[in-house]
Coordinates of N, CA and C in Angstrom, one line a residue:
Chain S
E1 N 181.1 66.9 53.6 CA 180.4 65.6 53.7 C 180.1 65.1 52.3
A2 N 180.5 63.8 52.1 CA 180.2 63.1 50.8 C 178.7 63.0 50.6
Q3 N 178.3 63.5 49.4 CA 176.8 63.3 49.2 C 176.4 63.5 47.8
V4 N 175.2 63.0 47.5 CA 174.6 63.2 46.2 C 173.3 64.0 46.5
T5 N 173.3 65.1 45.8 CA 172.2 66.1 46.1 C 171.3 66.2 44.9
Q6 N 170.0 66.0 45.1 CA 169.0 66.1 44.1 C 168.1 67.3 44.4
N7 N 167.6 67.9 43.3 CA 166.6 69.0 43.5 C 165.7 69.0 42.3
P8 N 164.4 69.2 42.5 CA 163.8 69.4 43.8 C 163.5 68.1 44.5
R9 N 163.1 68.1 45.7 CA 162.8 66.9 46.4 C 161.3 66.5 46.1
Y10 N 160.5 67.4 45.9 CA 159.1 67.2 45.5 C 158.7 68.1 44.4
L11 N 157.9 67.6 43.5 CA 157.4 68.5 42.4 C 156.1 68.0 41.9
I12 N 155.1 68.8 41.9 CA 153.8 68.5 41.2 C 153.7 69.4 40.0
T13 N 153.5 68.9 38.9 CA 153.4 69.6 37.6 C 152.3 69.0 36.7
V14 N 152.2 69.6 35.5 CA 151.2 69.2 34.6 C 151.8 68.6 33.4
T15 N 151.0 67.8 32.7 CA 151.4 67.1 31.5 C 152.0 68.1 30.5
G16 N 153.1 67.7 29.9 CA 153.7 68.5 28.8 C 154.6 69.7 29.2
K17 N 154.7 70.0 30.5 CA 155.5 71.1 30.9 C 156.9 70.6 31.2
K18 N 157.9 71.0 30.4 CA 159.3 70.5 30.6 C 159.8 70.7 31.9
L19 N 160.5 69.7 32.5 CA 161.1 69.9 33.8 C 162.5 69.2 33.8
T20 N 163.3 69.7 34.7 CA 164.6 69.1 34.9 C 164.8 68.8 36.4
V21 N 165.3 67.7 36.7 CA 165.7 67.3 38.1 C 167.2 67.3 38.1
T22 N 167.8 68.1 38.9 CA 169.3 68.2 39.0 C 169.8 67.1 40.0
C23 N 171.0 66.7 39.7 CA 171.8 65.8 40.5 C 173.2 66.2 40.5
S24 N 173.8 66.3 41.7 CA 175.2 66.7 41.8 C 175.8 65.9 42.9
Q25 N 177.1 65.5 42.6 CA 177.8 64.7 43.6 C 179.2 65.4 43.9
N26 N 179.7 65.3 45.1 CA 180.9 66.0 45.5 C 182.0 65.0 45.8
M27 N 182.0 63.8 45.2 CA 182.9 62.7 45.5 C 183.9 62.4 44.3
N28 N 183.8 63.2 43.3 CA 184.6 63.0 42.1 C 184.3 61.6 41.4
H29 N 183.1 61.2 41.6 CA 182.8 59.9 41.0 C 182.6 59.9 39.5
E30 N 183.1 58.8 38.9 CA 183.0 58.7 37.4 C 181.6 58.3 37.0
Y31 N 181.0 57.4 37.7 CA 179.7 56.7 37.3 C 178.6 57.4 38.0
M32 N 177.6 57.8 37.2 CA 176.3 58.3 37.8 C 175.1 57.7 37.1
S33 N 174.0 57.7 37.8 CA 172.9 56.9 37.2 C 171.6 57.5 37.8
W34 N 170.5 57.3 37.0 CA 169.2 57.7 37.4 C 168.3 56.4 37.5
Y35 N 167.5 56.4 38.5 CA 166.5 55.3 38.7 C 165.1 55.9 39.0
R36 N 164.1 55.1 38.7 CA 162.8 55.4 39.1 C 162.3 54.2 40.0
Q37 N 161.6 54.5 41.0 CA 161.1 53.5 41.9 C 159.6 53.6 41.9
D38 N 158.9 52.4 41.6 CA 157.5 52.3 41.6 C 157.0 51.2 42.4
P39 N 155.9 51.3 43.1 CA 155.4 50.2 43.9 C 155.3 48.9 43.1
G40 N 155.8 47.8 43.7 CA 155.7 46.5 43.0 C 156.7 46.3 41.9
L41 N 157.4 47.3 41.5 CA 158.4 47.2 40.4 C 159.8 47.4 40.8
G42 N 160.0 47.8 42.0 CA 161.4 48.0 42.5 C 162.0 49.2 41.8
L43 N 163.3 49.2 41.7 CA 164.1 50.3 41.1 C 164.4 49.8 39.7
R44 N 164.2 50.7 38.7 CA 164.6 50.5 37.3 C 165.5 51.6 36.9
Q45 N 166.5 51.2 36.2 CA 167.5 52.2 35.7 C 167.0 52.9 34.5
I46 N 167.1 54.3 34.5 CA 166.7 55.1 33.4 C 167.8 55.3 32.4
Y47 N 168.8 56.0 32.9 CA 170.1 56.3 32.2 C 171.2 56.2 33.1
Y48 N 172.4 55.9 32.5 CA 173.6 56.0 33.3 C 174.7 56.7 32.5
S49 N 175.8 57.1 33.2 CA 176.9 57.7 32.6 C 178.2 57.2 33.2
M50 N 179.1 56.8 32.4 CA 180.3 56.2 32.9 C 181.4 57.3 33.0
N51 N 181.2 58.4 32.4 CA 182.1 59.5 32.5 C 181.6 60.7 31.8
V52 N 182.3 61.8 31.8 CA 181.8 63.0 31.2 C 181.6 62.7 29.7
E53 N 180.5 63.2 29.2 CA 180.1 63.1 27.8 C 179.8 61.6 27.4
V54 N 179.7 60.7 28.3 CA 179.4 59.3 28.0 C 178.2 58.9 28.8
T55 N 177.1 58.7 28.0 CA 175.8 58.3 28.6 C 175.2 57.2 27.9
D56 N 174.4 56.4 28.5 CA 173.8 55.3 27.9 C 172.4 54.9 28.5
K57 N 171.6 54.3 27.7 CA 170.3 54.0 28.2 C 170.3 52.8 29.2
G58 N 169.4 52.9 30.2 CA 169.1 51.8 31.1 C 167.9 51.0 30.6
D59 N 167.1 50.6 31.5 CA 166.0 49.7 31.1 C 164.8 50.5 30.7
V60 N 164.6 51.7 31.2 CA 163.4 52.5 30.9 C 163.7 53.9 30.5
P61 N 164.4 54.1 29.4 CA 164.8 55.5 29.0 C 163.8 56.3 28.3
E62 N 162.6 55.7 27.9 CA 161.7 56.4 27.0 C 161.1 57.6 27.8
G63 N 161.1 58.8 27.2 CA 160.5 60.0 27.7 C 161.5 60.8 28.6
Y64 N 162.8 60.3 28.7 CA 163.8 61.0 29.5 C 165.0 61.3 28.6
K65 N 165.7 62.4 29.1 CA 167.0 62.7 28.5 C 167.9 63.0 29.6
V66 N 169.2 62.9 29.4 CA 170.2 63.2 30.4 C 171.4 63.9 29.6
S67 N 172.2 64.5 30.4 CA 173.5 65.0 29.9 C 174.5 65.0 31.0
R68 N 175.8 64.9 30.5 CA 176.9 64.8 31.5 C 178.0 65.7 30.9
K69 N 177.8 67.0 31.2 CA 178.8 68.0 30.7 C 180.0 68.2 31.7
E70 N 179.6 67.9 32.9 CA 180.7 68.0 34.0 C 180.6 66.8 34.8
K71 N 181.7 66.4 35.4 CA 181.8 65.2 36.2 C 180.8 65.2 37.3
R72 N 180.6 66.3 38.0 CA 179.8 66.3 39.2 C 178.3 66.3 38.9
N73 N 177.8 66.7 37.8 CA 176.4 66.9 37.5 C 175.8 66.0 36.5
F74 N 174.6 65.5 36.8 CA 173.9 64.6 35.8 C 172.4 64.9 35.9
P75 N 172.0 65.9 35.2 CA 170.6 66.2 35.3 C 169.7 65.3 34.5
L76 N 168.5 65.1 34.9 CA 167.5 64.3 34.3 C 166.4 65.2 33.7
I77 N 166.1 65.1 32.4 CA 165.2 66.0 31.7 C 164.0 65.3 31.2
L78 N 162.9 65.8 31.6 CA 161.6 65.3 31.0 C 161.1 66.4 30.1
E79 N 161.2 66.1 28.8 CA 160.9 67.2 27.8 C 159.4 67.4 27.8
S80 N 158.6 66.4 27.8 CA 157.1 66.5 27.8 C 156.6 65.4 28.8
P81 N 156.6 65.8 30.0 CA 156.2 64.8 31.1 C 154.7 64.3 30.9
S82 N 154.5 63.0 31.2 CA 153.2 62.4 31.1 C 152.9 61.8 32.5
P83 N 151.6 61.5 32.8 CA 151.3 61.0 34.1 C 152.0 59.7 34.4
N84 N 152.3 58.9 33.4 CA 153.0 57.6 33.7 C 154.5 57.8 34.1
Q85 N 154.9 59.0 34.2 CA 156.2 59.3 34.7 C 156.1 59.8 36.2
T86 N 155.0 59.8 36.7 CA 154.8 60.0 38.2 C 155.5 58.9 38.9
S87 N 156.5 59.3 39.7 CA 157.3 58.2 40.4 C 158.2 58.9 41.4
L88 N 159.0 58.0 42.1 CA 160.0 58.5 42.9 C 161.4 58.2 42.2
Y89 N 162.1 59.3 42.1 CA 163.4 59.2 41.3 C 164.6 59.3 42.2
F90 N 165.6 58.5 41.9 CA 166.8 58.5 42.6 C 168.0 58.7 41.7
C91 N 168.9 59.5 42.1 CA 170.2 59.7 41.4 C 171.2 59.0 42.3
A92 N 172.2 58.4 41.6 CA 173.3 57.7 42.4 C 174.6 57.9 41.7
S93 N 175.7 57.7 42.5 CA 177.0 57.8 41.9 C 177.9 56.8 42.5
S94 N 179.0 56.4 41.8 CA 180.0 55.5 42.4 C 181.3 55.8 41.7
R95 N 182.4 55.4 42.4 CA 183.7 55.7 41.9 C 183.9 55.0 40.5
D96 N 183.4 53.8 40.3 CA 183.4 53.2 39.0 C 182.1 52.4 38.8
R97 N 182.0 51.8 37.7 CA 180.6 51.2 37.4 C 180.4 49.9 38.1
H98 N 181.4 49.2 38.5 CA 181.2 47.8 39.0 C 181.7 47.5 40.3
N99 N 182.8 48.1 40.7 CA 183.5 47.6 42.0 C 183.0 48.2 43.2
Q100 N 182.4 49.3 43.1 CA 182.0 50.1 44.3 C 180.5 50.2 44.4
P101 N 180.1 50.3 45.7 CA 178.6 50.5 45.8 C 178.2 51.9 45.4
Q102 N 177.0 52.1 45.1 CA 176.5 53.4 44.7 C 176.0 54.2 45.9
H103 N 176.3 55.5 45.8 CA 175.7 56.4 46.8 C 174.5 57.0 46.2
F104 N 173.4 57.0 47.0 CA 172.1 57.4 46.5 C 171.8 58.8 47.0
G105 N 171.1 59.6 46.2 CA 170.5 60.9 46.7 C 169.3 60.6 47.5
D106 N 168.7 61.6 48.0 CA 167.5 61.4 48.9 C 166.2 61.2 48.1
G107 N 166.3 61.4 46.8 CA 165.1 61.1 46.0 C 164.3 62.3 45.7
T108 N 163.6 62.2 44.5 CA 162.7 63.3 44.1 C 161.4 62.7 43.8
R109 N 160.3 63.2 44.4 CA 159.0 62.6 44.2 C 158.3 63.5 43.2
L110 N 158.1 63.0 42.0 CA 157.4 63.7 40.9 C 156.0 63.3 40.7
S111 N 155.1 64.3 40.7 CA 153.7 64.0 40.3 C 153.3 64.7 39.1
I112 N 152.9 64.0 38.0 CA 152.6 64.7 36.8 C 151.0 64.5 36.6
L113 N 150.3 65.7 36.6 CA 148.9 65.6 36.5 C 148.4 65.8 35.1
Chain X
E1 N 168.5 38.7 28.3 CA 168.2 39.8 29.2 C 168.3 39.4 30.7
L2 N 169.0 40.1 31.5 CA 169.2 39.8 32.9 C 167.9 40.0 33.7
K3 N 167.6 39.0 34.4 CA 166.5 39.1 35.4 C 167.0 38.8 36.8
V4 N 166.5 39.6 37.7 CA 166.9 39.4 39.1 C 165.7 39.2 40.0
E5 N 165.6 38.1 40.6 CA 164.5 37.7 41.4 C 164.8 37.5 42.9
Q6 N 164.0 38.2 43.7 CA 164.2 38.0 45.1 C 163.0 37.3 45.7
N7 N 163.3 36.5 46.7 CA 162.2 35.9 47.5 C 162.7 35.7 48.9
P8 N 161.7 35.8 49.8 CA 160.4 36.3 49.6 C 160.3 37.8 49.3
L9 N 159.2 38.3 48.8 CA 159.0 39.7 48.7 C 158.5 40.4 50.0
F10 N 157.9 39.6 50.8 CA 157.4 40.1 52.1 C 157.8 39.1 53.2
L11 N 158.3 39.6 54.3 CA 158.8 38.7 55.3 C 158.5 39.3 56.7
S12 N 157.7 38.6 57.4 CA 157.4 39.0 58.8 C 158.0 38.1 59.8
M13 N 158.9 38.6 60.6 CA 159.7 37.7 61.5 C 159.4 38.2 62.9
Q14 N 159.7 37.2 63.8 CA 159.7 37.6 65.2 C 161.1 37.9 65.6
E15 N 161.3 38.8 66.6 CA 162.6 39.1 67.1 C 163.2 37.8 67.6
G16 N 164.5 37.7 67.4 CA 165.3 36.6 67.8 C 165.4 35.4 66.9
K17 N 164.6 35.5 65.8 CA 164.6 34.4 64.9 C 165.6 34.6 63.8
N18 N 165.9 33.5 63.0 CA 166.8 33.6 61.9 C 166.0 33.4 60.6
Y19 N 166.5 34.1 59.6 CA 165.9 33.8 58.3 C 166.9 34.2 57.2
T20 N 166.5 33.7 55.9 CA 167.4 34.0 54.8 C 166.5 34.6 53.6
I21 N 167.1 35.6 53.0 CA 166.5 36.2 51.8 C 167.3 35.7 50.6
Y22 N 166.7 35.3 49.5 CA 167.4 34.8 48.4 C 167.3 35.8 47.2
C23 N 168.4 35.8 46.4 CA 168.4 36.6 45.2 C 169.0 35.8 44.1
N24 N 168.2 35.5 43.1 CA 168.6 34.7 42.0 C 168.7 35.6 40.8
Y25 N 169.7 35.3 39.9 CA 169.8 36.1 38.7 C 170.0 35.2 37.5
S26 N 169.7 35.7 36.3 CA 169.5 34.8 35.2 C 170.7 34.6 34.3
T27 N 171.6 35.6 34.3 CA 172.8 35.5 33.4 C 174.1 35.7 34.2
T28 N 175.2 35.3 33.6 CA 176.4 35.3 34.3 C 176.8 36.7 34.8
S29 N 177.2 36.7 36.1 CA 177.7 38.0 36.7 C 178.6 37.6 37.8
D30 N 179.7 38.3 38.0 CA 180.7 37.9 39.0 C 180.6 38.9 40.2
R31 N 179.5 39.7 40.3 CA 179.4 40.6 41.4 C 178.0 40.9 41.7
L32 N 177.7 41.3 42.9 CA 176.3 41.5 43.3 C 176.4 42.5 44.5
Y33 N 175.3 43.3 44.6 CA 175.2 44.3 45.7 C 174.0 44.1 46.5
W34 N 174.0 44.4 47.8 CA 172.8 44.4 48.6 C 172.7 45.9 49.2
Y35 N 171.4 46.3 49.1 CA 171.1 47.6 49.7 C 169.9 47.5 50.6
R36 N 169.9 48.5 51.5 CA 168.8 48.6 52.4 C 168.0 49.9 52.2
Q37 N 166.7 49.9 52.3 CA 165.9 51.1 52.2 C 164.9 51.2 53.4
D38 N 165.0 52.2 54.2 CA 164.0 52.4 55.3 C 162.9 53.2 54.7
P39 N 161.7 53.0 55.3 CA 160.5 53.7 54.7 C 160.7 55.1 54.5
G40 N 160.4 55.6 53.3 CA 160.5 57.1 53.0 C 161.9 57.6 52.9
K41 N 162.9 56.7 52.8 CA 164.3 57.1 52.8 C 164.9 56.6 51.5
S42 N 166.2 57.0 51.4 CA 167.0 56.6 50.2 C 167.6 55.2 50.5
L43 N 168.4 54.7 49.5 CA 169.0 53.4 49.6 C 170.4 53.6 50.2
E44 N 170.8 52.6 51.0 CA 172.0 52.6 51.7 C 172.8 51.3 51.3
S45 N 174.0 51.4 50.9 CA 174.8 50.2 50.6 C 175.0 49.3 51.8
L46 N 174.8 48.0 51.7 CA 175.1 47.1 52.7 C 176.3 46.3 52.4
F47 N 176.3 45.6 51.3 CA 177.4 44.7 50.9 C 177.7 44.8 49.5
V48 N 179.0 44.6 49.2 CA 179.5 44.5 47.8 C 180.2 43.1 47.7
L49 N 179.6 42.3 46.9 CA 180.2 40.9 46.7 C 180.9 40.8 45.4
L50 N 182.2 40.6 45.3 CA 182.9 40.8 44.1 C 183.4 39.5 43.5
S51 N 183.2 38.4 44.1 CA 183.7 37.1 43.5 C 182.9 35.9 44.0
N52 N 183.1 34.8 43.3 CA 182.4 33.6 43.7 C 182.9 33.2 45.1
G53 N 181.9 32.9 45.9 CA 182.3 32.4 47.3 C 182.5 33.6 48.3
A54 N 182.3 34.8 47.8 CA 182.5 36.0 48.7 C 181.4 35.9 49.8
V55 N 181.9 36.2 51.0 CA 181.0 36.3 52.2 C 181.3 37.6 52.9
K56 N 180.3 38.3 53.2 CA 180.5 39.5 54.0 C 179.5 39.5 55.2
Q57 N 180.0 40.1 56.3 CA 179.1 40.1 57.5 C 179.2 41.5 58.1
E58 N 178.0 41.9 58.6 CA 177.9 43.2 59.3 C 176.9 43.0 60.3
G59 N 177.3 42.9 61.6 CA 176.3 42.8 62.7 C 175.5 41.5 62.5
R60 N 174.2 41.6 62.4 CA 173.3 40.4 62.3 C 173.1 40.0 60.9
L61 N 173.7 40.6 59.9 CA 173.5 40.3 58.5 C 174.7 39.7 57.9
M62 N 174.5 38.7 57.1 CA 175.6 38.0 56.4 C 175.2 37.8 55.0
A63 N 176.0 38.2 54.0 CA 175.7 38.0 52.6 C 176.7 37.1 52.0
S64 N 176.2 36.3 51.0 CA 177.2 35.4 50.3 C 176.8 35.4 48.8
L65 N 177.8 34.9 48.0 CA 177.5 34.9 46.6 C 178.1 33.6 46.0
D66 N 177.2 32.9 45.3 CA 177.6 31.7 44.5 C 177.3 32.0 43.1
T67 N 178.4 32.4 42.3 CA 178.2 32.8 40.9 C 177.8 31.6 40.0
K68 N 178.2 30.4 40.4 CA 177.9 29.3 39.6 C 176.4 29.0 39.7
A69 N 175.8 29.1 40.8 CA 174.4 28.9 41.0 C 173.6 30.1 40.7
R70 N 174.3 31.3 40.5 CA 173.7 32.6 40.2 C 172.7 32.9 41.4
L71 N 173.3 32.8 42.6 CA 172.5 33.0 43.8 C 173.3 33.7 44.8
S72 N 172.6 34.7 45.5 CA 173.1 35.3 46.6 C 172.1 35.2 47.8
T73 N 172.6 35.0 49.0 CA 171.7 35.0 50.1 C 172.1 36.1 51.1
L74 N 171.1 36.6 51.8 CA 171.2 37.5 52.9 C 170.6 36.9 54.1
H75 N 171.5 36.5 55.0 CA 171.1 35.8 56.2 C 170.9 36.7 57.4
I76 N 169.8 36.6 58.1 CA 169.5 37.4 59.2 C 169.6 36.6 60.5
T77 N 170.4 36.9 61.4 CA 170.6 36.2 62.6 C 170.0 36.9 63.8
A78 N 169.2 36.2 64.6 CA 168.6 36.8 65.8 C 168.0 38.2 65.5
A79 N 167.0 38.3 64.6 CA 166.5 39.5 64.1 C 166.1 40.5 65.3
V80 N 166.3 41.8 65.0 CA 165.8 42.8 66.0 C 164.9 43.8 65.2
H81 N 164.1 44.6 65.9 CA 163.2 45.5 65.2 C 163.9 46.4 64.3
D82 N 165.1 46.9 64.6 CA 165.8 47.8 63.8 C 166.2 47.3 62.4
L83 N 166.1 46.0 62.2 CA 166.3 45.5 60.9 C 165.1 45.6 60.0
S84 N 164.0 46.1 60.5 CA 162.8 46.2 59.6 C 163.1 47.3 58.5
A85 N 163.0 46.8 57.3 CA 163.4 47.7 56.1 C 163.1 46.9 54.9
T86 N 163.3 47.5 53.7 CA 163.2 46.7 52.5 C 164.7 46.5 52.0
Y87 N 165.0 45.3 51.6 CA 166.3 44.9 51.2 C 166.3 44.6 49.7
F88 N 167.2 45.2 49.0 CA 167.3 45.0 47.5 C 168.7 44.3 47.2
C89 N 168.6 43.4 46.2 CA 169.9 43.0 45.6 C 170.0 43.6 44.2
A90 N 171.2 43.8 43.7 CA 171.3 44.4 42.4 C 172.5 43.7 41.7
V91 N 172.4 43.5 40.4 CA 173.4 42.8 39.6 C 173.8 43.6 38.4
P92 N 175.0 43.8 38.1 CA 175.4 44.5 36.9 C 175.1 43.6 35.7
S93 N 174.7 44.2 34.6 CA 174.2 43.3 33.5 C 175.4 42.9 32.6
G94 N 176.6 43.6 32.7 CA 177.7 43.2 31.8 C 178.8 42.7 32.7
N95 N 179.6 41.8 32.2 CA 180.7 41.3 33.0 C 181.7 42.5 33.2
Y96 N 182.5 42.4 34.3 CA 183.5 43.5 34.5 C 184.4 43.6 33.3
G97 N 184.7 44.7 32.9 CA 185.5 44.9 31.7 C 184.7 45.1 30.5
G98 N 183.4 44.8 30.5 CA 182.5 45.0 29.4 C 182.1 46.4 29.3
S99 N 181.4 46.8 28.3 CA 181.0 48.2 28.1 C 179.7 48.5 28.8
Q100 N 178.9 47.5 29.2 CA 177.6 47.9 29.8 C 177.7 48.4 31.2
G101 N 176.9 49.3 31.5 CA 176.9 49.9 32.9 C 175.5 49.7 33.6
N102 N 174.7 48.9 32.9 CA 173.3 48.7 33.5 C 173.5 48.0 34.9
L103 N 172.6 48.4 35.8 CA 172.5 47.7 37.1 C 171.0 47.3 37.2
I104 N 170.8 46.0 37.4 CA 169.4 45.5 37.5 C 169.1 45.2 39.0
F105 N 168.0 45.8 39.5 CA 167.6 45.5 40.9 C 166.6 44.5 40.9
G106 N 166.6 43.7 42.0 CA 165.4 42.9 42.4 C 164.3 43.8 42.9
K107 N 163.1 43.2 43.0 CA 162.0 44.0 43.4 C 162.0 44.3 44.9
G108 N 162.9 43.7 45.7 CA 163.0 44.1 47.1 C 162.2 43.1 48.0
T109 N 162.8 42.9 49.2 CA 162.1 42.1 50.2 C 161.8 43.0 51.4
K110 N 160.5 43.2 51.6 CA 160.1 44.0 52.7 C 160.1 43.2 54.0
L111 N 161.0 43.5 54.9 CA 161.1 42.8 56.2 C 160.5 43.5 57.3
S112 N 159.7 42.8 58.1 CA 159.1 43.4 59.3 C 159.4 42.5 60.4
V113 N 160.1 43.1 61.4 CA 160.5 42.3 62.6 C 159.6 42.7 63.8
K114 N 158.9 41.8 64.3 CA 157.9 42.1 65.4 C 158.4 41.5 66.7
P115 N 158.1 42.3 67.8 CA 158.5 41.8 69.1 C 157.9 40.5 69.5

């Protein structure tokens, strides 16, 4: 089954404790992306990757890092999480960056205390 | 900087009625996407509009794109309760062939269809 898998689905942690949210897709998609969703603000793109070893900032990259060492994986790293990063995070992938719709993962709800 | 605005942000409809959701964007783009999100769920692709004048229909939903007016519409015909969800439009910030891969979402339209 074609899917985008995020882990964990829920996480409560404390300020400053490094964490990684994993994202994996099994569709051989070139384009992958991370978003955060906040009430009243909609979805905002954090980082995206157009292929292996090619990543770029979205609209709200501060406080986040990503890597794309393999085509299928695109982890999101919070080196020193802060409470303002409490949010619902979605990973998405598509065959290319513009012509195809994105397939979204189920989301990761992060709470930073 | 590309801005994407949807209106209305909240829409309460009665079953059987028609309505239109609007998505305006501020800079040139030749493509636009519509997504649906059910409460507590992920986003699901509805339509991909790839050129000026594109029209796509699926069941009671029809989406269109006017790139000259920088406007897309999502028309709902004879609404039913199952259409209750939040609908997002999204626009890529660079023209196709450009290097940018940003995708900018509108804030979403929360649709509630009541019997």
